[in-house]
Amino acid sequence: MAHLVRDELSSYSRVGIIAFLSLIPVPTSTSQPSAKITARDIQVVKGRPHYYSPKREEYAQIRFDLDADLSPLVTWNTKQLFVYVTASYPSTATRAEQSESVIWDMIIPATATPWSWTNLKSTYFPDKKTIRANKNKNKQGASKGKSSTTALSKPGRINLKNQKPKYQVTDPTGLMSERSNVTLQVSWNVQPWVGALVWDKGYLGSRVGSWKPGRVGTSKSFDLPALKGSKPEIVKETDGPKTPRAGEGRPITEI
Amino acid sequence: MLADLKSALASPRQSLQQVLNFALVLSTAFMLWKSLSVISNSPSPIVVVLSGSMEPAFQRGDLLFLWNRDAGTEVGEIVVYNVKGKDIPIVHRVVRKHVTVPVRDESGSTTPSSPKLLTKGDNNVADDTELYAKGQSYLDQEDLIGSVRGYIPAVGYVTIMLSEHPWMKTAMLGIMGVMVILQRE
């Protein structure tokens, strides 16, 4: 009975089935990826977008700690893992919509297998750098049987302390100081060898279900400080400058 | 060749049927492409990567499947857009999304403004501000052709080779013509 079914399936349909299977996003292994992020040193400085730009904007530099274990995401179909940290804050309209900026990103490529293109190329067509490095290694007698691979044995583990951000956050309005309710979030994007791309926020397109907020680490809300170097004596008056009543000696404080 | 012509004239119905079959194949392919365009709501639902600005994720010649039915775009999505006035599609990642204050006109109604997006290639150091049209600092949702959701490596390299070496088109047509003639015999 089984071999009858096999004869029915032509080679085209077999290839089609395999191709279809590769398109299905592979579910992760039993353990879920986890991450924890906290903001550390925060500074708001004044700067220019580039050297010749006349406008001056405020930029927030947010340092952070990141502990993440994304190794469950690395499967046979993972070509690279793109991890990125974003800072989101409510826009000036004080609505629920958030403005979001990437402050740091990292690409974790899949470990090269022994027969991969890069490994074959370095074995049979090594460039001068590796030849020299290997010669020095042999001279020092440091060969210990199996050569130590530079690739991580378990890619996906990230451990950063007070990491300097790659990018600084700014707003189209140019104002960043003293914004409140800023949160950091770490997100990931799996790039497959073939098939559908997966983000931490969902599979495939059309927001199957809904574009849920990242299940992976969100930091606590924090506020951005005042502009670096701003005078601390400036008193903040919340209800505008008041004209002093007759007889009062109080001066008008400047906001 | 004359023998072929004779046989074609002898049975005009058969040769007409062959022409009709050929036309059916062409129109089916066209219909499939256009329906894919409608389903994904994108003018160009399948694109080929042309540059190396998204390496190591995308290499030149990779095939990307786009989706354009989502209302908003999230930071971290990979989008394809055309620079205003130019016809070159650029595949980069969204790194910033700014929600702007909605504009209030005289009648008092507010028109919701779409968020401003900033993109950057993974392999580029700087973001795409210099690539945008003069005076444009951010992209709108309507500038996007679609968001990348699927990927097949290296399949599209044929189209790059055909566009960069036009002699290959004539070579391919020549080979196909030779094969058709040889098959007849």
Short mmCIF file of C-alpha atoms in Angstrom, two decimals:
data_model
loop_
_atom_site.label_atom_id
_atom_site.label_comp_id
_atom_site.label_asym_id
_atom_site.label_seq_id
_atom_site.Cartn_x
_atom_site.Cartn_y
_atom_site.Cartn_z
CA MET A 1 0.00 0.00 0.00
CA ALA A 2 2.81 2.36 0.95
CA HIS A 3 4.75 1.82 -2.26
CA LEU A 4 1.61 2.54 -4.28
CA VAL A 5 1.41 5.97 -2.66
CA ARG A 6 5.09 6.53 -3.37
CA ASP A 7 4.60 5.79 -7.05
CA GLU A 8 1.74 8.28 -7.16
CA LEU A 9 3.92 11.08 -5.87
CA SER A 10 6.00 12.24 -8.79
CA SER A 11 9.43 13.70 -8.23
CA TYR A 12 8.05 17.21 -8.75
CA SER A 13 5.56 16.90 -5.96
CA ARG A 14 8.22 15.47 -3.66
CA VAL A 15 10.48 18.43 -4.31
CA GLY A 16 7.50 20.70 -3.85
CA ILE A 17 6.72 19.18 -0.46
CA ILE A 18 10.31 19.66 0.71
CA ALA A 19 10.35 23.24 -0.55
CA PHE A 20 7.08 23.93 1.22
CA LEU A 21 8.43 22.47 4.46
CA SER A 22 11.38 24.83 4.34
CA LEU A 23 9.04 27.81 4.10
CA ILE A 24 7.24 26.99 7.33
CA PRO A 25 8.93 28.91 10.14
CA VAL A 26 10.68 26.30 12.19
CA PRO A 27 9.42 26.37 15.77
CA THR A 28 12.17 26.99 18.29
CA SER A 29 13.48 24.27 20.53
CA THR A 30 11.90 23.52 23.87
CA SER A 31 13.68 26.38 25.63
CA GLN A 32 12.52 29.90 24.88
CA PRO A 33 14.95 32.72 24.18
CA SER A 34 15.37 35.05 27.12
CA ALA A 35 16.82 38.48 27.60
CA LYS A 36 17.19 41.10 30.27
CA ILE A 37 18.10 44.71 29.65
CA THR A 38 18.63 47.63 31.99
CA ALA A 39 19.60 51.19 31.23
CA ARG A 40 22.78 52.43 32.86
CA ASP A 41 24.50 55.74 32.16
CA ILE A 42 22.30 58.22 30.33
CA GLN A 43 23.43 61.54 28.90
CA VAL A 44 21.78 64.13 26.70
CA VAL A 45 24.22 66.22 24.69
CA LYS A 46 23.90 68.86 22.01
CA GLY A 47 25.34 68.02 18.64
CA ARG A 48 25.06 68.28 14.90
CA PRO A 49 23.82 65.57 12.52
CA HIS A 50 27.02 65.91 10.51
CA TYR A 51 29.96 68.25 10.35
CA TYR A 52 28.55 70.83 7.93
CA SER A 53 25.00 70.85 9.22
CA PRO A 54 23.91 74.23 10.61
CA LYS A 55 21.23 72.91 12.91
CA ARG A 56 21.96 71.79 16.41
CA GLU A 57 20.03 68.93 17.90
CA GLU A 58 19.95 67.14 21.20
CA TYR A 59 21.13 63.55 21.27
CA ALA A 60 20.58 61.02 24.02
CA GLN A 61 23.33 58.49 24.69
CA ILE A 62 21.93 55.58 26.63
CA ARG A 63 24.33 52.99 27.96
CA PHE A 64 22.85 49.66 28.96
CA ASP A 65 23.45 46.22 30.40
CA LEU A 66 22.26 43.29 28.33
CA ASP A 67 22.10 39.62 29.27
CA ALA A 68 20.52 37.46 26.61
CA ASP A 69 20.37 33.81 25.68
CA LEU A 70 19.09 33.55 22.14
CA SER A 71 20.66 30.15 21.37
CA PRO A 72 17.24 28.42 21.00
CA LEU A 73 16.76 30.54 17.87
CA VAL A 74 19.82 29.16 16.10
CA THR A 75 18.54 26.20 14.06
CA TRP A 76 19.66 24.43 10.89
CA ASN A 77 17.89 27.12 8.92
CA THR A 78 19.43 30.13 10.67
CA LYS A 79 21.78 32.11 8.46
CA GLN A 80 22.19 35.00 10.85
CA LEU A 81 20.64 36.39 13.99
CA PHE A 82 20.19 40.15 14.07
CA VAL A 83 19.85 41.46 17.61
CA TYR A 84 18.97 45.08 18.20
CA VAL A 85 18.14 47.32 21.12
CA THR A 86 15.63 50.12 20.65
CA ALA A 87 14.68 53.05 22.82
CA SER A 88 11.05 54.08 22.58
CA TYR A 89 9.44 57.16 24.05
CA PRO A 90 6.09 58.86 23.64
CA SER A 91 6.16 61.54 20.98
CA THR A 92 5.58 65.19 21.76
CA ALA A 93 1.84 64.78 21.19
CA THR A 94 1.66 62.96 24.56
CA ARG A 95 -0.30 60.15 22.97
CA ALA A 96 0.05 56.43 23.25
CA GLU A 97 2.03 56.24 20.02
CA GLN A 98 5.69 55.82 20.60
CA SER A 99 8.67 56.99 18.65
CA GLU A 100 11.30 54.29 18.44
CA SER A 101 15.01 54.34 17.57
CA VAL A 102 17.62 51.62 17.34
CA ILE A 103 20.54 52.41 19.63
CA TRP A 104 22.59 49.25 19.17
CA ASP A 105 22.60 46.25 16.89
CA MET A 106 24.69 43.15 16.40
CA ILE A 107 24.82 40.46 13.74
CA ILE A 108 25.46 36.90 14.93
CA PRO A 109 26.26 34.81 11.86
CA ALA A 110 25.69 31.08 11.89
CA THR A 111 28.80 29.13 12.81
CA ALA A 112 30.59 27.94 9.70
CA THR A 113 30.25 24.18 9.32
CA PRO A 114 33.45 22.21 8.55
CA TRP A 115 32.52 21.85 4.87
CA SER A 116 31.20 25.36 4.41
CA TRP A 117 32.50 27.65 1.69
CA THR A 118 34.52 29.82 4.07
CA ASN A 119 36.21 26.87 5.73
CA LEU A 120 36.99 25.11 2.44
CA LYS A 121 38.40 28.35 1.03
CA SER A 122 40.68 28.90 4.02
CA THR A 123 41.89 25.30 3.92
CA TYR A 124 42.70 25.11 0.22
CA PHE A 125 43.20 28.77 -0.67
CA PRO A 126 44.47 30.39 2.50
CA ASP A 127 45.41 34.06 2.28
CA LYS A 128 48.81 35.29 3.43
CA LYS A 129 47.57 36.36 6.86
CA THR A 130 46.44 32.89 7.88
CA ILE A 131 49.61 31.24 6.48
CA ARG A 132 51.75 33.53 8.61
CA ALA A 133 49.58 33.00 11.66
CA ASN A 134 49.72 29.24 11.28
CA LYS A 135 53.50 29.31 10.81
CA ASN A 136 53.93 31.23 14.04
CA LYS A 137 51.63 28.84 15.83
CA ASN A 138 53.69 25.84 14.75
CA LYS A 139 56.92 27.57 15.74
CA GLN A 140 55.68 28.08 19.26
CA GLY A 141 54.54 24.49 19.35
CA ALA A 142 51.07 25.57 20.34
CA SER A 143 49.32 22.97 18.21
CA LYS A 144 47.15 20.88 20.48
CA GLY A 145 45.56 18.36 18.15
CA LYS A 146 42.26 19.98 17.19
CA SER A 147 42.65 23.68 16.43
CA SER A 148 40.48 25.95 18.50
CA THR A 149 37.75 27.50 16.45
CA THR A 150 37.17 31.20 16.76
CA ALA A 151 33.47 30.70 16.30
CA LEU A 152 31.37 30.58 19.43
CA SER A 153 30.54 27.06 20.51
CA LYS A 154 27.06 28.21 21.42
CA PRO A 155 26.17 31.33 19.47
CA GLY A 156 23.41 33.51 20.80
CA ARG A 157 24.68 34.23 24.29
CA ILE A 158 25.21 37.92 24.82
CA ASN A 159 26.63 39.50 27.94
CA LEU A 160 27.23 43.23 27.92
CA LYS A 161 27.97 45.60 30.79
CA ASN A 162 27.52 49.35 30.47
CA GLN A 163 27.64 48.97 26.71
CA LYS A 164 28.17 52.16 24.76
CA PRO A 165 25.38 52.57 22.21
CA LYS A 166 26.23 52.50 18.52
CA TYR A 167 23.67 55.14 17.65
CA GLN A 168 22.39 58.15 19.48
CA VAL A 169 18.72 58.95 19.78
CA THR A 170 17.30 62.16 18.43
CA ASP A 171 13.88 63.46 17.54
CA PRO A 172 12.76 65.44 14.46
CA THR A 173 11.94 68.29 16.81
CA GLY A 174 15.54 68.25 18.03
CA LEU A 175 14.56 68.08 21.70
CA MET A 176 15.45 65.08 23.79
CA SER A 177 16.25 66.40 27.23
CA GLU A 178 13.89 65.68 30.06
CA ARG A 179 11.61 63.32 28.18
CA SER A 180 9.92 60.87 30.46
CA ASN A 181 8.78 57.29 30.06
CA VAL A 182 11.57 56.04 27.86
CA THR A 183 11.93 52.26 27.63
CA LEU A 184 14.62 50.08 26.16
CA GLN A 185 13.68 46.91 24.37
CA VAL A 186 15.82 44.18 22.91
CA SER A 187 14.48 42.49 19.77
CA TRP A 188 15.76 39.87 17.37
CA ASN A 189 15.32 38.91 13.72
CA VAL A 190 16.23 35.49 12.40
CA GLN A 191 17.42 35.44 8.80
CA PRO A 192 16.97 31.93 7.38
CA TRP A 193 19.02 30.16 4.73
CA VAL A 194 15.75 29.86 2.85
CA GLY A 195 12.21 30.67 3.82
CA ALA A 196 10.35 33.14 5.99
CA LEU A 197 12.04 35.76 8.12
CA VAL A 198 11.01 35.76 11.76
CA TRP A 199 10.99 38.61 14.24
CA ASP A 200 10.45 38.44 17.96
CA LYS A 201 7.17 40.15 17.37
CA GLY A 202 5.63 37.53 15.09
CA TYR A 203 5.83 35.15 12.17
CA LEU A 204 5.35 35.82 8.47
CA GLY A 205 3.30 38.76 7.37
CA SER A 206 -0.11 40.28 7.90
CA ARG A 207 0.53 40.23 11.62
CA VAL A 208 -0.81 36.68 12.00
CA GLY A 209 -2.72 37.21 15.19
CA SER A 210 -1.39 40.57 16.17
CA TRP A 211 1.95 42.31 16.31
CA LYS A 212 2.35 41.67 19.98
CA PRO A 213 4.88 43.70 21.89
CA GLY A 214 8.20 41.93 22.24
CA ARG A 215 8.09 39.03 24.62
CA VAL A 216 11.82 39.35 25.04
CA GLY A 217 13.26 41.81 27.51
CA THR A 218 11.88 45.24 28.08
CA SER A 219 13.52 47.57 30.52
CA LYS A 220 11.83 49.64 33.16
CA SER A 221 10.77 53.12 32.11
CA PHE A 222 13.24 55.85 32.83
CA ASP A 223 13.49 59.55 32.21
CA LEU A 224 16.06 61.36 30.18
CA PRO A 225 18.12 63.86 32.14
CA ALA A 226 18.54 67.52 31.44
CA LEU A 227 20.99 68.70 28.85
CA LYS A 228 24.57 68.04 29.90
CA GLY A 229 26.08 71.24 31.20
CA SER A 230 22.81 73.06 31.70
CA LYS A 231 22.72 75.33 34.73
CA PRO A 232 21.16 73.68 37.76
CA GLU A 233 19.89 76.98 39.22
CA ILE A 234 17.13 77.39 36.67
CA VAL A 235 13.86 76.99 38.52
CA LYS A 236 11.09 75.25 36.65
CA GLU A 237 7.80 77.12 36.94
CA THR A 238 4.94 74.97 35.78
CA ASP A 239 2.32 77.70 35.47
CA GLY A 240 4.07 80.32 33.41
CA PRO A 241 5.70 83.62 34.34
CA LYS A 242 3.59 85.60 36.78
CA THR A 243 3.54 89.34 37.13
CA PRO A 244 4.26 90.15 40.75
CA ARG A 245 1.42 91.68 42.69
CA ALA A 246 1.85 95.19 43.95
CA GLY A 247 3.94 95.18 47.04
CA GLU A 248 5.60 91.84 46.35
CA GLY A 249 9.31 91.76 45.99
CA ARG A 250 9.40 88.43 44.13
CA PRO A 251 11.12 88.58 40.75
CA ILE A 252 9.79 86.81 37.66
CA THR A 253 11.65 83.58 37.30
CA GLU A 254 12.58 82.47 33.86
CA ILE A 255 11.49 79.08 32.71
CA MET B 1 12.96 24.59 -42.73
CA LEU B 2 10.84 24.51 -45.87
CA ALA B 3 9.60 21.10 -44.89
CA ASP B 4 8.46 22.58 -41.58
CA LEU B 5 6.61 25.38 -43.35
CA LYS B 6 4.89 22.87 -45.61
CA SER B 7 3.75 20.81 -42.64
CA ALA B 8 2.53 23.99 -40.93
CA LEU B 9 0.45 25.04 -43.93
CA ALA B 10 -0.92 21.52 -44.35
CA SER B 11 -2.41 21.56 -40.85
CA PRO B 12 -3.11 25.20 -40.05
CA ARG B 13 -5.38 24.24 -37.17
CA GLN B 14 -2.53 22.44 -35.40
CA SER B 15 -0.10 25.31 -35.79
CA LEU B 16 -2.75 27.79 -34.68
CA GLN B 17 -3.38 25.63 -31.63
CA GLN B 18 0.33 25.73 -30.85
CA VAL B 19 0.32 29.51 -31.10
CA LEU B 20 -2.72 29.65 -28.86
CA ASN B 21 -1.07 27.36 -26.30
CA PHE B 22 1.97 29.59 -26.28
CA ALA B 23 -0.20 32.68 -25.77
CA LEU B 24 -2.07 30.91 -22.96
CA VAL B 25 1.21 30.13 -21.18
CA LEU B 26 2.32 33.75 -21.47
CA SER B 27 -0.98 35.16 -20.23
CA THR B 28 -1.13 32.67 -17.33
CA ALA B 29 2.31 33.75 -16.20
CA PHE B 30 1.26 37.40 -16.46
CA MET B 31 -1.95 36.73 -14.52
CA LEU B 32 -0.07 34.93 -11.77
CA TRP B 33 2.33 37.85 -11.41
CA LYS B 34 -0.48 40.42 -11.28
CA SER B 35 -2.56 38.43 -8.80
CA LEU B 36 0.50 38.09 -6.57
CA SER B 37 0.79 41.86 -6.84
CA VAL B 38 -2.83 42.26 -5.74
CA ILE B 39 -2.57 39.76 -2.86
CA SER B 40 0.50 41.41 -1.41
CA ASN B 41 -0.73 44.95 -2.24
CA SER B 42 2.69 45.75 -3.64
CA PRO B 43 3.55 47.00 -7.14
CA SER B 44 6.50 44.63 -7.21
CA PRO B 45 5.97 41.66 -4.91
CA ILE B 46 9.21 39.87 -5.79
CA VAL B 47 12.49 41.77 -5.95
CA VAL B 48 16.10 40.82 -6.55
CA VAL B 49 18.81 42.18 -4.25
CA LEU B 50 21.10 44.43 -6.29
CA SER B 51 23.65 45.71 -3.78
CA GLY B 52 25.67 44.37 -0.90
CA SER B 53 24.40 46.88 1.63
CA MET B 54 22.53 44.24 3.63
CA GLU B 55 25.29 41.67 3.88
CA PRO B 56 25.74 39.16 5.38
CA ALA B 57 21.96 38.67 5.38
CA PHE B 58 21.31 39.34 1.69
CA GLN B 59 23.76 38.88 -1.14
CA ARG B 60 23.47 40.17 -4.66
CA GLY B 61 21.09 37.99 -6.60
CA ASP B 62 18.87 36.84 -3.75
CA LEU B 63 15.12 36.78 -4.26
CA LEU B 64 12.90 38.56 -1.75
CA PHE B 65 9.15 38.23 -1.25
CA LEU B 66 7.40 41.40 -0.16
CA TRP B 67 4.22 42.08 1.77
CA ASN B 68 2.54 45.46 1.85
CA ARG B 69 -0.79 44.91 3.61
CA ASP B 70 0.29 45.94 7.10
CA ALA B 71 -1.00 49.29 8.35
CA GLY B 72 2.21 50.36 10.00
CA THR B 73 5.88 49.51 9.83
CA GLU B 74 7.86 48.45 12.88
CA VAL B 75 11.44 49.29 13.67
CA GLY B 76 13.63 46.35 12.66
CA GLU B 77 11.59 45.37 9.61
CA ILE B 78 13.40 45.16 6.31
CA VAL B 79 11.66 47.34 3.73
CA VAL B 80 12.08 48.02 0.03
CA TYR B 81 11.60 51.57 -1.21
CA ASN B 82 12.24 53.69 -4.29
CA VAL B 83 13.93 57.02 -3.85
CA LYS B 84 11.56 59.74 -5.06
CA GLY B 85 12.24 60.26 -8.72
CA LYS B 86 14.52 57.28 -9.17
CA ASP B 87 13.56 53.76 -10.15
CA ILE B 88 16.13 51.81 -8.18
CA PRO B 89 14.65 49.72 -5.34
CA ILE B 90 16.67 49.86 -2.14
CA VAL B 91 16.42 47.11 0.47
CA HIS B 92 17.30 48.37 3.95
CA ARG B 93 16.20 47.98 7.55
CA VAL B 94 14.02 50.49 9.41
CA VAL B 95 16.04 51.90 12.28
CA ARG B 96 13.87 54.80 13.40
CA LYS B 97 10.19 55.55 13.56
CA HIS B 98 8.97 58.95 14.66
CA VAL B 99 5.32 59.65 15.32
CA THR B 100 4.54 63.22 14.41
CA VAL B 101 1.94 65.59 15.76
CA PRO B 102 -1.24 65.30 13.67
CA VAL B 103 -2.00 68.36 11.59
CA ARG B 104 -5.11 70.27 12.54
CA ASP B 105 -6.69 72.22 9.67
CA GLU B 106 -9.23 75.07 9.76
CA SER B 107 -12.30 72.89 10.09
CA GLY B 108 -10.85 71.44 13.26
CA SER B 109 -10.45 67.89 12.03
CA THR B 110 -7.11 66.23 12.43
CA THR B 111 -5.56 64.25 9.63
CA PRO B 112 -3.48 61.44 11.06
CA SER B 113 0.01 61.72 9.68
CA SER B 114 1.88 58.53 8.95
CA PRO B 115 4.99 57.94 11.02
CA LYS B 116 8.31 59.05 9.62
CA LEU B 117 10.74 56.21 9.00
CA LEU B 118 14.50 56.19 8.72
CA THR B 119 16.31 53.26 7.13
CA LYS B 120 19.86 51.97 7.15
CA GLY B 121 21.63 49.07 5.52
CA ASP B 122 23.14 46.53 7.89
CA ASN B 123 26.46 46.71 6.06
CA ASN B 124 26.50 50.52 5.90
CA VAL B 125 27.99 52.69 8.60
CA ALA B 126 25.67 55.65 8.06
CA ASP B 127 21.91 55.70 7.72
CA ASP B 128 20.12 56.49 4.47
CA THR B 129 19.63 60.23 4.97
CA GLU B 130 21.94 60.98 2.05
CA LEU B 131 20.14 58.54 -0.23
CA TYR B 132 16.77 60.19 0.11
CA ALA B 133 15.58 62.91 -2.28
CA LYS B 134 16.78 66.45 -1.67
CA GLY B 135 14.90 67.94 1.25
CA GLN B 136 13.56 64.59 2.37
CA SER B 137 14.84 63.40 5.73
CA TYR B 138 12.45 60.54 6.38
CA LEU B 139 10.32 58.05 4.51
CA ASP B 140 6.56 57.80 4.69
CA GLN B 141 4.57 54.60 4.61
CA GLU B 142 3.55 55.36 1.01
CA ASP B 143 7.17 55.49 -0.14
CA LEU B 144 7.57 51.82 0.66
CA ILE B 145 7.07 49.14 -1.97
CA GLY B 146 6.78 46.44 0.67
CA SER B 147 8.27 44.71 3.67
CA VAL B 148 10.50 41.67 3.21
CA ARG B 149 8.96 38.52 4.64
CA GLY B 150 10.45 35.65 2.61
CA TYR B 151 13.83 34.88 1.10
CA ILE B 152 15.34 32.52 -1.46
CA PRO B 153 19.11 32.73 -2.01
CA ALA B 154 20.86 33.28 -5.35
CA VAL B 155 17.89 32.48 -7.62
CA GLY B 156 17.64 36.04 -8.90
CA TYR B 157 21.22 36.27 -10.10
CA VAL B 158 20.05 35.33 -13.60
CA THR B 159 18.14 38.62 -13.91
CA ILE B 160 21.15 40.62 -12.75
CA MET B 161 23.36 38.91 -15.35
CA LEU B 162 20.77 39.50 -18.08
CA SER B 163 20.47 43.20 -17.27
CA GLU B 164 24.20 43.79 -16.94
CA HIS B 165 25.22 41.75 -20.00
CA PRO B 166 22.52 42.33 -22.64
CA TRP B 167 24.31 40.06 -25.10
CA MET B 168 23.23 37.17 -22.92
CA LYS B 169 19.58 37.84 -23.79
CA THR B 170 20.29 37.36 -27.50
CA ALA B 171 22.45 34.33 -26.70
CA MET B 172 19.63 32.77 -24.67
CA LEU B 173 17.06 33.43 -27.42
CA GLY B 174 19.46 31.96 -29.95
CA ILE B 175 19.96 28.81 -27.89
CA MET B 176 16.19 28.45 -27.38
CA GLY B 177 15.59 28.86 -31.11
CA VAL B 178 18.22 26.24 -31.93
CA MET B 179 16.67 23.83 -29.42
CA VAL B 180 13.19 24.31 -30.96
CA ILE B 181 14.53 23.56 -34.43
CA LEU B 182 16.48 20.52 -33.24
CA GLN B 183 13.41 19.19 -31.39
CA ARG B 184 11.29 19.32 -34.52
CA GLU B 185 13.73 17.05 -36.29
#
